[in-house]
Coordinates of C-alpha atoms in Angstrom, one line a residue:
Chain A
M287 CA 0.0 0.0 0.0
W288 CA 1.2 3.5 -0.8
I289 CA 0.9 6.0 2.0
A290 CA 1.4 9.8 2.1
I291 CA 2.8 12.3 4.5
S292 CA 0.5 15.4 4.7
L293 CA 1.3 18.6 6.5
P294 CA -0.7 19.6 9.5
R295 CA -2.7 22.8 9.2
F296 CA -0.2 25.3 10.6
A297 CA -2.3 28.5 10.1
E298 CA -4.3 30.3 7.6
Q299 CA -1.4 32.0 5.9
V300 CA 1.9 30.3 6.3
T301 CA 5.0 29.7 4.2
V302 CA 6.5 26.2 4.7
K303 CA 9.8 25.3 3.2
A304 CA 11.9 22.2 3.3
S305 CA 15.3 23.0 4.9
R306 CA 17.0 19.6 5.4
I307 CA 16.5 16.3 3.8
Y308 CA 17.6 13.1 5.6
A309 CA 16.5 10.4 3.1
T310 CA 16.4 9.5 -0.5
P311 CA 13.8 7.8 -2.6
G312 CA 14.2 4.0 -2.6
Q313 CA 15.4 4.0 1.0
W314 CA 13.8 2.0 3.7
L315 CA 12.9 4.2 6.7
D316 CA 12.8 2.6 10.2
P317 CA 10.4 3.9 12.8
G318 CA 12.2 6.9 14.4
S319 CA 14.0 7.8 11.1
A320 CA 14.1 11.5 10.4
L321 CA 12.7 12.3 7.0
L322 CA 13.1 16.1 6.6
D323 CA 13.1 19.4 8.4
L324 CA 10.7 22.2 7.6
T325 CA 10.7 25.9 8.4
V326 CA 7.3 27.3 9.2
D327 CA 7.1 31.1 8.6
M328 CA 3.9 32.7 9.9
S329 CA 4.9 36.2 8.8
V330 CA 2.2 36.0 6.1
G331 CA 4.6 37.3 3.6
A332 CA 5.4 40.6 5.3
L333 CA 8.7 41.6 6.7
R334 CA 8.5 41.6 10.5
D335 CA 10.9 42.8 13.2
C336 CA 10.5 39.6 15.1
P337 CA 9.5 37.0 12.4
P338 CA 7.5 34.1 13.8
V339 CA 9.6 31.4 12.2
S340 CA 9.8 27.9 13.7
A341 CA 11.2 24.7 12.5
C342 CA 9.9 21.2 12.8
R343 CA 11.2 17.7 11.9
I344 CA 9.1 14.9 10.4
V345 CA 10.1 11.6 11.9
M346 CA 8.6 8.2 10.9
R347 CA 6.5 6.3 13.4
E348 CA 6.2 3.3 11.2
G349 CA 8.6 1.6 8.8
A350 CA 8.1 2.3 5.1
W351 CA 9.9 2.6 1.7
L352 CA 10.4 6.2 0.6
R353 CA 9.2 6.4 -3.0
A354 CA 9.0 10.1 -3.7
L355 CA 10.2 13.2 -2.0
P356 CA 9.6 16.0 -4.5
F357 CA 11.1 18.8 -2.4
G358 CA 14.7 19.8 -1.8
P359 CA 16.3 22.3 0.6
G360 CA 14.8 25.7 0.2
D361 CA 11.7 24.5 -1.8
E362 CA 8.4 25.8 -0.7
V363 CA 6.0 23.1 0.3
P364 CA 2.4 23.9 -0.6
A365 CA -0.3 23.1 1.9
D366 CA -2.4 20.9 -0.3
V367 CA 0.2 18.5 -1.5
S368 CA 1.9 15.4 0.0
V369 CA 5.3 16.1 1.4
A370 CA 6.4 12.5 0.6
L371 CA 5.0 9.3 -0.8
L372 CA 5.9 5.9 0.7
S373 CA 5.0 2.3 0.3
T374 CA 4.8 -0.6 2.6
E375 CA 6.5 -2.9 0.1
A376 CA 9.7 -2.0 -1.9
D377 CA 8.4 -2.8 -5.3
E378 CA 4.7 -2.0 -4.9
P379 CA 3.3 -0.5 -8.1
E380 CA 2.4 3.2 -7.9
A381 CA -1.1 3.7 -6.6
A382 CA -3.1 6.4 -4.9
P383 CA -2.2 6.6 -1.2
G384 CA -4.5 4.4 0.9
R385 CA -3.9 6.5 4.1
D386 CA -1.7 9.0 5.8
A387 CA 1.7 7.7 7.1
R388 CA 2.2 7.6 10.8
V389 CA 4.7 10.3 11.6
T390 CA 5.9 12.6 14.4
I391 CA 6.0 16.3 13.8
A392 CA 8.4 17.8 16.4
T393 CA 9.3 21.4 16.9
I394 CA 13.0 21.7 16.9
L395 CA 15.5 24.4 17.9
H396 CA 16.9 26.2 15.0
H397 CA 18.6 29.2 16.5
A398 CA 22.0 28.1 15.2
D399 CA 20.6 27.9 11.7
W400 CA 20.1 31.6 11.6
W401 CA 23.8 32.0 11.9
T402 CA 24.7 29.6 9.1
Q403 CA 22.4 31.5 6.6
E404 CA 24.1 33.8 4.2
Chain B
M915 CA -12.7 78.3 33.7
P916 CA -15.7 76.0 33.6
T917 CA -19.0 77.6 34.6
G918 CA -19.8 74.9 37.2
G919 CA -20.4 71.2 37.5
R920 CA -22.9 68.7 36.4
K921 CA -26.0 67.4 38.1
S922 CA -25.3 64.1 39.9
E923 CA -28.4 63.9 41.9
P924 CA -31.7 65.8 41.6
G925 CA -31.3 69.2 43.0
R926 CA -27.6 68.9 43.7
V927 CA -24.7 70.1 41.6
R928 CA -21.2 68.7 42.2
A929 CA -18.4 71.2 41.8
A930 CA -15.9 70.6 39.0
I931 CA -12.6 69.3 40.4
P932 CA -9.6 71.3 39.3
V933 CA -6.6 69.5 37.9
R934 CA -3.4 71.4 38.5
V935 CA 0.1 70.5 37.6
G936 CA 0.6 70.3 41.4
T937 CA 3.3 70.7 43.9
I938 CA 6.8 69.6 43.5
S939 CA 8.9 70.7 46.4
L940 CA 11.8 72.4 44.6
A941 CA 12.9 76.0 44.9
E942 CA 11.2 78.2 42.3
G943 CA 13.0 78.2 39.0
R944 CA 14.6 74.8 39.4
L945 CA 12.0 73.0 37.3
V946 CA 10.8 74.1 33.9
R947 CA 8.1 72.6 31.7
S948 CA 6.5 72.7 28.3
D949 CA 2.9 73.6 27.8
V950 CA 0.4 70.7 28.0
R951 CA -0.1 68.2 25.3
W952 CA -3.5 66.7 25.4
L953 CA -4.4 63.0 25.8
K954 CA -8.2 63.7 26.1
E955 CA -10.5 65.9 24.1
D956 CA -12.3 68.7 25.7
G957 CA -15.6 67.3 26.9
Q958 CA -14.4 63.7 26.7
A959 CA -15.4 61.2 29.4
C960 CA -12.6 59.7 31.4
R961 CA -12.2 57.1 34.1
A962 CA -10.5 57.8 37.4
G963 CA -6.8 57.5 36.7
D964 CA -7.0 58.1 32.9
L965 CA -4.2 60.3 31.7
I966 CA -5.6 63.6 30.4
G967 CA -2.4 65.5 29.3
Y968 CA 1.3 65.7 29.8
C969 CA 4.3 68.1 29.8
N970 CA 7.9 67.7 29.0
I971 CA 9.9 68.8 32.0
A972 CA 13.5 69.6 32.8
M973 CA 15.7 70.5 35.6
A974 CA 16.9 74.1 35.2
A975 CA 20.5 75.3 35.4
G976 CA 22.2 74.4 38.6
D977 CA 20.7 70.9 38.7
A978 CA 22.6 69.7 35.7
G979 CA 23.5 66.4 37.4
A980 CA 19.9 65.3 37.9
F981 CA 18.4 63.2 35.2
A982 CA 21.6 63.8 33.3
E983 CA 21.0 60.7 31.0
E984 CA 17.3 61.5 30.6
S985 CA 17.3 65.3 30.4
F986 CA 15.7 65.3 26.9
D987 CA 12.9 62.9 27.6
L988 CA 11.6 63.6 31.0
Q989 CA 7.8 64.0 31.2
V990 CA 4.9 64.1 33.6
A991 CA 1.4 63.1 32.8
F992 CA -1.7 64.1 34.8
A993 CA -4.3 61.5 35.8
A994 CA -8.0 62.3 36.3
P995 CA -8.7 62.1 40.1
V996 CA -12.3 60.8 39.5
A997 CA -14.4 59.6 36.6
G998 CA -16.2 62.3 34.8
I999 CA -16.1 64.8 31.9
F1000 CA -12.8 66.5 31.2
R1001 CA -12.7 70.2 30.4
R1002 CA -9.5 71.6 29.1
Q1003 CA -8.0 74.7 30.5
A1004 CA -7.8 77.0 27.5
D1005 CA -4.5 78.7 28.4
A1006 CA -2.7 75.5 29.3
S1007 CA -1.4 74.8 25.9
R1008 CA -0.3 76.9 22.9
G1009 CA 0.7 73.8 21.0
G1010 CA 3.6 73.4 18.6
Y1011 CA 7.1 73.3 20.0
I1012 CA 5.9 75.3 23.0
A1013 CA 4.1 72.1 24.0
R1014 CA 7.2 70.0 23.3
L1015 CA 10.1 71.9 24.8
A1016 CA 10.4 72.6 28.5
A1017 CA 10.9 76.4 28.7
S1018 CA 8.4 77.8 31.2
P1019 CA 8.8 77.8 35.0
W1020 CA 6.9 75.2 36.9
R1021 CA 4.1 76.8 38.9
D1022 CA 2.3 74.5 41.2
D1023 CA -1.1 76.1 40.7
Q1024 CA -1.2 76.1 36.9
L1025 CA -4.5 74.6 35.8
V1026 CA -4.5 71.7 33.3
G1027 CA -8.3 71.6 33.3
H1028 CA -11.3 70.4 35.3
I1029 CA -13.2 67.2 35.8
E1030 CA -17.0 67.3 36.1
P1031 CA -17.5 64.3 38.3
A1032 CA -19.7 61.5 37.1
A1033 CA -22.8 60.8 39.0
D1034 CA -21.4 57.7 40.5
A1035 CA -17.9 59.1 41.2
P1036 CA -17.0 58.5 44.8
R1037 CA -17.6 61.6 46.9
D1038 CA -14.8 60.7 49.2
A1039 CA -12.2 60.4 46.4
D1040 CA -9.0 62.3 46.8
P1041 CA -9.5 65.3 44.6
Q1042 CA -5.8 65.7 43.9
P1043 CA -4.9 64.4 40.5
R1044 CA -2.1 61.8 40.4
R1045 CA 0.9 62.4 38.3
L1046 CA 2.8 59.7 36.4
F1047 CA 6.4 60.7 35.8
L1048 CA 8.2 59.1 32.8
A1049 CA 11.8 59.2 31.7
G1050 CA 13.6 57.7 28.7
R1051 CA 17.4 57.4 28.1
R1052 CA 18.4 57.8 24.5
P1053 CA 21.4 55.7 23.4
Q1054 CA 22.5 58.9 21.6
A1055 CA 21.2 62.4 21.9
I1056 CA 20.6 62.7 18.1
I1057 CA 17.8 60.2 18.3
E1058 CA 15.2 62.8 19.0
D1059 CA 11.5 62.0 18.8
R1060 CA 9.2 64.3 20.7
S1061 CA 6.1 63.2 18.9
G1062 CA 4.4 61.8 22.0
L1063 CA 4.5 60.3 25.4
L1064 CA 7.8 58.5 25.9
T1065 CA 8.3 58.1 22.1
G1066 CA 11.6 57.3 20.4
W1067 CA 14.5 54.9 20.8
H1068 CA 15.3 54.5 24.5
D1069 CA 17.5 51.8 26.0
R1070 CA 15.9 52.5 29.3
R1071 CA 12.4 53.7 30.0
R1072 CA 11.2 54.5 33.5
A1073 CA 7.9 55.5 35.1
W1074 CA 6.7 56.2 38.7
W1075 CA 3.8 57.8 40.4
G1076 CA 4.6 61.2 41.8
E1077 CA 3.0 60.4 45.2
G1078 CA 5.7 58.1 46.5
V1079 CA 7.7 55.1 45.5
D1080 CA 8.3 52.0 47.6
T1081 CA 10.3 49.7 45.3
T1082 CA 12.2 49.8 42.0
L1083 CA 11.4 46.9 39.6
I1084 CA 13.5 46.3 36.6
G1085 CA 12.1 44.5 33.6
A1086 CA 14.7 42.8 31.5
G1087 CA 14.0 40.2 28.8
T1088 CA 12.4 39.8 25.5
C1089 CA 9.8 42.1 23.9
E1090 CA 7.2 40.5 26.2
Q1091 CA 8.6 42.7 29.0
D1092 CA 7.6 45.7 26.9
A1093 CA 4.1 44.3 26.4
I1094 CA 3.7 43.5 30.0
L1095 CA 5.2 46.5 31.7
R1096 CA 4.8 49.4 29.1
G1097 CA 1.6 48.0 27.8
E1098 CA -0.1 48.8 24.6
D1099 CA -1.9 52.1 25.2
M1100 CA -0.3 54.9 27.3
P1101 CA 3.2 53.9 28.3
F1102 CA 3.1 52.0 31.7
H1103 CA -0.4 53.2 32.3
A1104 CA -2.1 49.8 32.6
L1105 CA 0.5 48.7 35.1
F1106 CA 0.2 51.9 37.2
M1107 CA -3.6 51.9 37.1
A1108 CA -3.3 48.7 39.1
S1109 CA -0.5 49.8 41.5
E1110 CA -0.3 52.4 44.3
A1111 CA 3.4 53.0 44.4
G1112 CA 6.3 51.8 42.5
H1113 CA 9.1 52.6 40.1
V1114 CA 9.4 50.6 36.9
V1115 CA 12.6 50.5 34.8
L1116 CA 12.3 48.8 31.5
T1117 CA 15.7 48.0 30.0
Q1118 CA 16.0 47.3 26.3
G1119 CA 19.5 46.9 25.0
E1120 CA 18.7 45.9 21.4
P1121 CA 20.3 44.1 19.7
L1122 CA 21.6 42.6 23.0
V1123 CA 18.9 40.4 24.6
P1124 CA 19.3 40.7 28.4
S1125 CA 19.4 37.1 29.5
A1126 CA 20.6 36.3 33.0
R1127 CA 24.2 35.7 31.8
I1128 CA 24.2 39.1 30.1
L1129 CA 22.9 40.8 33.2
I1130 CA 25.5 39.1 35.4
E1131 CA 28.4 40.0 33.1
R1132 CA 27.2 43.6 32.9
M1133 CA 27.1 43.8 36.7
A1134 CA 30.8 42.7 37.0
R1135 CA 32.2 44.7 34.1
T1136 CA 34.8 47.3 35.0
A1137 CA 35.8 50.5 33.1
D1138 CA 38.9 48.6 31.9
D1139 CA 36.7 45.8 30.7
V1140 CA 34.6 48.2 28.8
A1141 CA 37.6 49.9 27.3
A1142 CA 39.0 46.5 26.1
I1143 CA 35.7 45.6 24.5
R1144 CA 35.4 48.9 22.7
A1145 CA 39.0 48.8 21.4
D1146 CA 38.6 45.2 20.2
A1147 CA 35.3 45.8 18.5
I1148 CA 36.5 48.9 16.7
A1149 CA 39.7 47.3 15.6
G1150 CA 38.0 44.0 14.7
L1151 CA 35.3 45.7 12.6
A1152 CA 37.7 47.9 10.8
A1153 CA 40.1 45.1 10.1
G1154 CA 37.6 42.8 8.4
A1155 CA 37.5 42.2 4.6
A1156 CA 34.2 44.0 4.2
A1157 CA 34.2 47.7 4.8
P1158 CA 31.7 48.6 7.6
T1159 CA 28.7 50.5 6.5
A1160 CA 26.9 53.2 8.4
A1161 CA 24.4 50.6 9.4
D1162 CA 27.2 48.4 10.7
W1163 CA 28.5 51.2 12.9
L1164 CA 25.0 51.8 14.2
F1165 CA 24.5 48.2 15.0
M1166 CA 27.9 48.1 16.8
G1167 CA 27.1 51.3 18.6
A1168 CA 23.9 49.8 19.9
L1169 CA 25.6 46.6 20.8
L1170 CA 28.4 48.3 22.7
N1171 CA 25.8 50.6 24.4
G1172 CA 24.0 47.5 25.7
L1173 CA 27.3 45.9 26.9
E1174 CA 28.4 49.0 28.7
H1175 CA 25.3 49.7 30.8
S1176 CA 24.4 47.6 33.8
P1177 CA 20.8 48.0 34.8
L1178 CA 21.2 46.2 38.1
N1179 CA 24.0 48.5 39.2
E1180 CA 22.2 51.8 38.3
S1181 CA 20.7 54.3 40.7
H1182 CA 17.9 56.6 39.5
D1183 CA 16.7 60.1 40.0
L1184 CA 13.1 60.6 40.9
L1185 CA 10.9 63.6 41.1
D1186 CA 7.7 63.6 43.1
G1187 CA 5.7 65.9 45.3
G1188 CA 8.5 65.9 47.8
G1189 CA 11.0 67.1 45.3
L1190 CA 14.1 65.5 43.8
R1191 CA 15.7 62.4 45.2
R1192 CA 17.9 59.5 44.1
V1193 CA 17.1 55.8 44.8
G1194 CA 19.7 53.0 44.7
P1195 CA 19.8 49.8 42.6
A1196 CA 16.6 48.0 42.1
G1197 CA 15.2 45.6 44.7
A1198 CA 13.1 43.5 42.2
L1199 CA 13.8 42.1 38.8
C1200 CA 11.3 40.7 36.3
L1201 CA 12.9 38.3 33.8
S1202 CA 11.8 36.6 30.7
L1203 CA 12.8 32.9 30.5
G1204 CA 12.4 33.4 26.8
A1205 CA 15.5 35.6 26.8
E1206 CA 17.6 32.4 27.5
L1207 CA 18.1 31.7 23.8
P1208 CA 19.5 28.2 22.9
V1209 CA 22.9 29.6 22.0
L1210 CA 24.9 32.6 22.7
F1211 CA 28.2 33.9 21.4
R1212 CA 31.3 34.2 23.5
H1213 CA 34.3 36.3 22.6
K1214 CA 37.3 34.0 22.2
R1215 CA 39.9 36.4 23.7
L1216 CA 38.0 38.6 26.1
G1217 CA 35.4 36.1 27.3
Y1218 CA 32.3 38.2 27.3
A1219 CA 29.0 37.0 25.9
I1220 CA 26.6 38.5 23.4
N1221 CA 23.0 37.2 23.2
C1222 CA 21.1 38.2 20.1
H1223 CA 18.0 37.0 18.3
G1224 CA 18.8 35.1 15.2
Y1225 CA 16.8 37.4 13.0
R1226 CA 19.0 40.3 14.2
L1227 CA 22.1 38.4 13.2
V1228 CA 20.8 37.5 9.8
A1229 CA 19.8 41.1 9.2
C1230 CA 23.1 42.8 10.3
G1231 CA 25.7 43.7 7.8
V1232 CA 28.5 41.6 6.3
A1233 CA 31.2 43.4 8.3
V1234 CA 29.5 42.7 11.7
R1235 CA 28.8 39.1 10.8
Q1236 CA 32.5 38.7 9.8
W1237 CA 33.5 40.2 13.1
I1238 CA 31.3 37.9 15.1
R1239 CA 32.3 34.8 13.1
T1240 CA 36.0 35.6 13.5
H1241 CA 36.1 36.6 17.2
F1242 CA 33.3 34.6 18.8
E1243 CA 32.4 31.0 19.3
M1244 CA 28.8 29.7 19.5
V1245 CA 28.0 28.2 23.0
E1246 CA 25.0 26.1 23.9
R1247 CA 23.0 27.7 26.7
T1248 CA 22.1 24.7 28.9
V1249 CA 19.4 24.5 31.5
D1250 CA 22.0 24.0 34.2
A1251 CA 23.8 27.2 33.1
V1252 CA 20.5 29.1 33.2
R1253 CA 19.7 27.7 36.6
A1254 CA 23.1 28.8 38.0
D1255 CA 22.7 32.3 36.6
Y1256 CA 19.2 32.7 38.0
A1257 CA 20.5 31.6 41.4
T1258 CA 23.2 34.2 41.2
L1259 CA 20.8 37.0 40.3
A1260 CA 18.6 36.0 43.2
H1261 CA 21.3 37.2 45.5
H1262 CA 20.9 40.7 44.0
A1263 CA 17.2 41.3 43.7
R1264 CA 13.8 39.6 44.3
L1265 CA 13.2 37.6 41.1
F1266 CA 10.0 37.3 39.1
A1267 CA 10.2 35.3 36.0
V1268 CA 7.8 34.9 33.1
N1269 CA 8.1 31.3 32.1
L1270 CA 8.1 29.8 28.5
I1271 CA 5.2 28.7 26.5
S1272 CA 5.9 25.0 26.3
T1273 CA 3.6 23.7 23.6
Q1274 CA 3.2 24.2 19.9
G1275 CA -0.2 23.7 18.3
H1276 CA 1.1 21.8 15.3
E1277 CA 3.4 19.5 17.2
M1278 CA 2.5 15.8 17.2
V1279 CA 4.9 13.7 19.3
R1280 CA 3.3 10.5 20.6
N1281 CA 6.4 8.6 21.6
Y1282 CA 9.5 10.5 22.6
A1283 CA 11.5 7.2 23.1
M1284 CA 11.3 6.7 19.4
L1285 CA 13.3 9.8 18.6
D1286 CA 17.0 9.6 18.0
A1287 CA 19.3 11.4 20.5
Q1288 CA 20.0 14.3 18.2
T1289 CA 16.4 15.0 17.5
F1290 CA 15.5 14.7 21.2
A1291 CA 18.2 17.1 22.1
Q1292 CA 16.8 19.6 19.6
L1293 CA 13.2 19.5 20.8
G1294 CA 12.1 23.1 21.5
T1295 CA 9.1 22.2 23.6
V1296 CA 11.2 19.8 25.7
R1297 CA 13.8 22.5 26.3
S1298 CA 11.0 24.9 27.3
K1299 CA 9.5 22.4 29.7
R1300 CA 12.9 21.7 31.3
L1301 CA 13.5 25.4 31.7
N1302 CA 10.1 25.8 33.3
L1303 CA 10.7 23.0 35.6
M1304 CA 14.1 24.5 36.5
L1305 CA 12.1 27.6 37.6
H1306 CA 10.0 25.5 39.9
D1307 CA 13.1 24.1 41.5
L1308 CA 14.3 27.7 42.2
A1309 CA 10.8 28.7 43.4
A1310 CA 10.9 25.8 45.8
D1311 CA 14.0 27.3 47.3
D1312 CA 12.2 30.7 47.4
R1313 CA 14.6 32.3 44.9
V1314 CA 12.1 33.2 42.3
D1315 CA 8.3 33.8 41.8
I1316 CA 7.0 32.3 38.6
V1317 CA 4.6 34.2 36.4
D1318 CA 2.9 31.4 34.5
G1319 CA 2.6 32.7 31.0
D1320 CA 2.5 29.1 29.8
A1321 CA -0.7 28.3 31.8
I1322 CA -2.3 31.7 30.9
S1323 CA -1.8 31.1 27.2
A1324 CA -3.2 27.6 27.5
R1325 CA -6.2 28.9 29.5
L1326 CA -7.0 31.7 27.0
G1327 CA -6.4 29.6 23.9
M1328 CA -3.3 29.8 21.8
S1329 CA -5.0 29.7 18.4
V1330 CA -6.8 32.9 19.1
H1331 CA -4.4 34.7 21.5
L1332 CA -1.1 33.5 20.2
P1333 CA -1.8 32.8 16.5
D1334 CA 1.8 32.8 15.3
G1335 CA 3.1 31.0 18.3
T1336 CA 5.2 33.9 19.3
H1337 CA 3.3 37.2 19.7
A1338 CA 0.6 37.3 22.4
S1339 CA -2.7 39.2 22.4
G1340 CA -3.5 42.0 24.8
A1341 CA -5.6 39.6 26.9
I1342 CA -2.6 37.4 27.5
N1343 CA -0.4 40.4 28.3
A1344 CA -3.0 41.8 30.7
A1345 CA -3.3 38.4 32.4
I1346 CA 0.4 38.1 32.8
R1347 CA 0.6 41.7 34.1
A1348 CA -2.1 40.9 36.7
E1349 CA -0.3 37.8 37.8
L1350 CA 3.0 39.6 38.0
L1351 CA 1.5 42.4 40.1
A1352 CA -0.2 39.8 42.4
A1353 CA 3.1 38.0 42.9
M1354 CA 4.9 41.3 43.6
R1355 CA 2.3 42.4 46.2
A1356 CA 2.7 39.1 47.9
R1357 CA 6.4 39.9 48.3
G1358 CA 5.8 43.4 49.4
V1359 CA 6.8 45.0 46.1
F1360 CA 4.5 47.8 44.9
S1361 CA 2.3 46.9 47.9
R1362 CA 1.4 50.3 49.2

């Protein structure tokens, strides 16, 4: 069965971008494996003195084969698309996702990331 | 002069209550003021305690030492003694720069206006208007902004009632301190409407965030230390590959200004009905646990720390970033380090601390044991909870009183009152302010 990772509803107007990718398509992901990090910017597109930007990491809660991860670092992730597609079997033919994947979405510290930006 | 009062009961007319600038026990000519700038329209209803107008004031020649750091931005606002209708005194303000620059002698009996008491205004109310004094310290004199009440860039803002002060409270932390203490309407007014006596000092050393470590280091810094930091910063910035821009020098100036002032060591001038006096270092300190950012930067040679929000570092110029990259190392700010610094500060002042909001609406963690060590170490909500628990340990030892912003936010609802996860509504700020005041009163701070 194919399964999908969907984003939670962060807010009405939010910009979500992939920031770090930890897996590649074709790879088996154990429960507990980190898949990717996202930055969640709730500035609604306006420059802010104190921008409400947080970061979160998507971590698998079940084992699955990663089949498609269409976003790279810096790519915006729209609210209405799947972040990733996975399957329970390695060679399962492509099919519509039967359900959402079981994942953890954890808020992570990202203060040091500000400093590595150029 | 108003023609009379207004009817509060059938057949009875209550006299209008005059609002004068009032007595300040100084020799004539020692205090000067501007004309009045209005905060209420003529004929506007006001509550008891509402601010109706204000003046800029200044110590005249001979008192040059008083308010030396705040001489440009010293003001007094007049509060309505009872609820009613405010009537302006026609000759109290000529407007323009005459209402912005302190140039007229202070005369105690100068009328600001009158209050026609509301029918339900207490008849035994003290008819003397209260006066709220305000002072701002500019980082540099050129940053002039006389557009309103305590407007402009100040690294320190103060306020106190002119009828007596029992304690000085310093607020030092993130922007939440501004929201809680200065409030969102008239500066400090919401806080002072709920307190009888007190002196609040709000310190804001942007771009330096005053965490506990920053406050401690500033307390211990000597003149020689300051000179070394200045010399290193100037040489380091000028020696970088990128030529510093004007914006870089402004950033550095603000940073050095923050490093060179120590709020916890400072004494303060006060004016009140009794005249001019000076009070010693603060007895109470309100901190933001949110100021304890996950990392700070420590100077490799001189050892001092800077603590800045990431978005400030991203926005500062190339030359400043090069200077920090070359001369500083990034250091993790552990819970134990924060605990030790809070315990140190508790020796110097009664501590009140606004804790951290420890949940995120979109977070979904059902099994922490499943996470790898690196992810677990990076969990923001876990760090917040650990810091909040650390506060409880200190509170159990009677070293801090907790202002539970975490519980307040949860009670009021984060999706409505903290929609971006960072910036709180007025309702949250008001509730935190009320809880802070209750905690302070329980400790005898602002209790009169």
